[in-house]
Amino acid sequence: QVQLVESGGGLVQPGGSLGLSCAASGTFYSIHVMGWYRQRPGKQREMVAGIAEGGTADYADTVKGRFTISRDNVKNTAYLQMNSLEPSDTAIYYCNVLVRDSATRSPYIFWGQGTQVTVSS
């Protein structure tokens, strides 16, 4: 079992910045991918950014150039730095990890509880 603790959400003005973090704990062989998804009001959950264990990152087109994902493999923590925030970035942001089971190496996906990000003047 893996526990994810997210932090860093809140209210920010348009054009501002906000950082999110997601700390993973539990028993696993490795964390293959750490990522962030979001669910905007009235929309389906969508991928925002993901980063593999080796550091390769991927972003949704809507956030490229504004958001940066990073991870600390020692602390098992992922970070999402969000700059130039827009009202359309308002959403609940969910941490997502793909881990390898310690015994079988099978992949499992876990989700965080979500943190609210509101971009408004």
Short mmCIF file of C-alpha atoms in Angstrom, two decimals:
data_model
loop_
_atom_site.label_atom_id
_atom_site.label_comp_id
_atom_site.label_asym_id
_atom_site.label_seq_id
_atom_site.Cartn_x
_atom_site.Cartn_y
_atom_site.Cartn_z
CA GLN A 1 0.00 0.00 0.00
CA VAL A 2 1.15 3.50 -0.82
CA GLN A 3 0.11 6.71 0.87
CA LEU A 4 0.32 10.04 -0.91
CA VAL A 5 0.29 13.34 0.93
CA GLU A 6 -0.25 16.43 -1.15
CA SER A 7 0.35 20.00 -0.09
CA GLY A 8 0.62 23.48 -1.52
CA GLY A 9 -2.78 24.30 -2.98
CA GLY A 10 -4.54 27.58 -2.39
CA LEU A 11 -5.75 30.84 -3.87
CA VAL A 12 -3.55 32.88 -6.20
CA GLN A 13 -4.12 35.83 -8.49
CA PRO A 14 -3.86 35.48 -12.28
CA GLY A 15 -0.25 35.64 -13.36
CA GLY A 16 0.93 34.36 -10.00
CA SER A 17 2.79 31.22 -9.00
CA LEU A 18 2.08 28.27 -6.78
CA GLY A 19 3.93 25.10 -5.92
CA LEU A 20 2.52 21.67 -5.12
CA SER A 21 4.25 18.72 -3.55
CA CYS A 22 3.35 15.05 -3.23
CA ALA A 23 5.15 12.78 -0.81
CA ALA A 24 4.81 9.02 -1.21
CA SER A 25 5.32 6.52 1.56
CA GLY A 26 4.73 2.82 2.03
CA THR A 27 6.16 -0.42 0.75
CA PHE A 28 7.14 -0.66 -2.90
CA TYR A 29 10.07 -1.63 -5.08
CA SER A 30 10.21 1.64 -7.01
CA ILE A 31 8.11 4.57 -8.11
CA HIS A 32 8.18 4.41 -11.88
CA VAL A 33 6.18 7.52 -12.65
CA MET A 34 4.98 10.42 -10.54
CA GLY A 35 2.49 12.84 -11.96
CA TRP A 36 -0.22 15.38 -11.53
CA TYR A 37 -3.75 15.33 -12.88
CA ARG A 38 -6.45 17.92 -12.44
CA GLN A 39 -10.19 18.12 -12.61
CA ARG A 40 -11.56 21.49 -13.60
CA PRO A 41 -15.19 22.38 -12.80
CA GLY A 42 -17.51 20.52 -15.15
CA LYS A 43 -14.62 18.73 -16.87
CA GLN A 44 -13.13 15.26 -16.79
CA ARG A 45 -9.89 14.59 -14.99
CA GLU A 46 -6.91 15.33 -17.24
CA MET A 47 -3.19 14.76 -17.13
CA VAL A 48 -1.14 17.84 -16.31
CA ALA A 49 2.41 16.55 -16.04
CA GLY A 50 4.31 13.37 -15.36
CA ILE A 51 7.90 12.47 -14.67
CA ALA A 52 9.60 9.11 -14.93
CA GLU A 53 12.13 7.73 -12.49
CA GLY A 54 14.98 8.76 -14.75
CA GLY A 55 13.74 12.33 -14.99
CA THR A 56 11.98 12.37 -18.35
CA ALA A 57 8.99 14.69 -18.08
CA ASP A 58 5.83 15.13 -20.12
CA TYR A 59 3.30 17.95 -20.04
CA ALA A 60 -0.16 18.72 -21.28
CA ASP A 61 -0.09 21.29 -24.07
CA THR A 62 -2.12 23.68 -21.94
CA VAL A 63 0.63 23.98 -19.33
CA LYS A 64 3.83 23.64 -21.36
CA GLY A 65 6.18 26.50 -20.68
CA ARG A 66 4.33 27.48 -17.50
CA PHE A 67 4.46 24.39 -15.27
CA THR A 68 7.53 22.41 -14.25
CA ILE A 69 7.45 18.98 -12.68
CA SER A 70 10.36 17.55 -10.74
CA ARG A 71 10.99 14.74 -8.28
CA ASP A 72 13.32 13.79 -5.49
CA ASN A 73 13.88 10.04 -5.65
CA VAL A 74 15.42 9.94 -2.18
CA LYS A 75 12.44 11.64 -0.57
CA ASN A 76 9.94 9.94 -2.93
CA THR A 77 8.43 13.36 -3.52
CA ALA A 78 7.17 15.05 -6.65
CA TYR A 79 6.84 18.76 -7.11
CA LEU A 80 4.80 20.86 -9.51
CA GLN A 81 5.86 24.48 -9.92
CA MET A 82 3.08 26.45 -11.57
CA ASN A 83 3.86 29.88 -13.01
CA SER A 84 1.82 32.38 -15.01
CA LEU A 85 -1.35 30.88 -13.62
CA GLU A 86 -4.59 31.53 -15.40
CA PRO A 87 -8.20 31.31 -14.19
CA SER A 88 -8.56 28.24 -16.42
CA ASP A 89 -6.00 26.47 -14.22
CA THR A 90 -8.53 26.47 -11.39
CA ALA A 91 -9.06 22.84 -10.48
CA ILE A 92 -8.54 20.12 -7.95
CA TYR A 93 -5.05 18.78 -8.51
CA TYR A 94 -4.40 15.10 -7.82
CA CYS A 95 -1.07 13.40 -7.36
CA ASN A 96 -0.71 10.10 -9.18
CA VAL A 97 2.01 7.47 -8.91
CA LEU A 98 2.79 4.26 -10.73
CA VAL A 99 4.74 1.97 -8.42
CA ARG A 100 6.29 -1.44 -8.76
CA ASP A 101 5.23 -3.88 -6.07
CA SER A 102 8.12 -4.93 -3.84
CA ALA A 103 7.38 -8.66 -4.14
CA THR A 104 6.05 -9.15 -7.66
CA ARG A 105 7.26 -6.01 -9.48
CA SER A 106 3.70 -5.64 -10.73
CA PRO A 107 2.59 -2.08 -11.48
CA TYR A 108 -0.03 -0.36 -9.35
CA ILE A 109 -1.49 3.13 -9.54
CA PHE A 110 -2.31 5.23 -6.50
CA TRP A 111 -4.01 8.61 -6.20
CA GLY A 112 -3.71 11.41 -3.69
CA GLN A 113 -6.70 13.01 -2.04
CA GLY A 114 -6.51 16.15 -4.16
CA THR A 115 -5.69 19.76 -3.40
CA GLN A 116 -7.65 22.79 -4.57
CA VAL A 117 -5.97 25.43 -6.70
CA THR A 118 -8.00 28.56 -7.35
CA VAL A 119 -6.78 31.30 -9.69
CA SER A 120 -8.86 34.40 -9.23
CA SER A 121 -8.55 38.13 -8.71
#
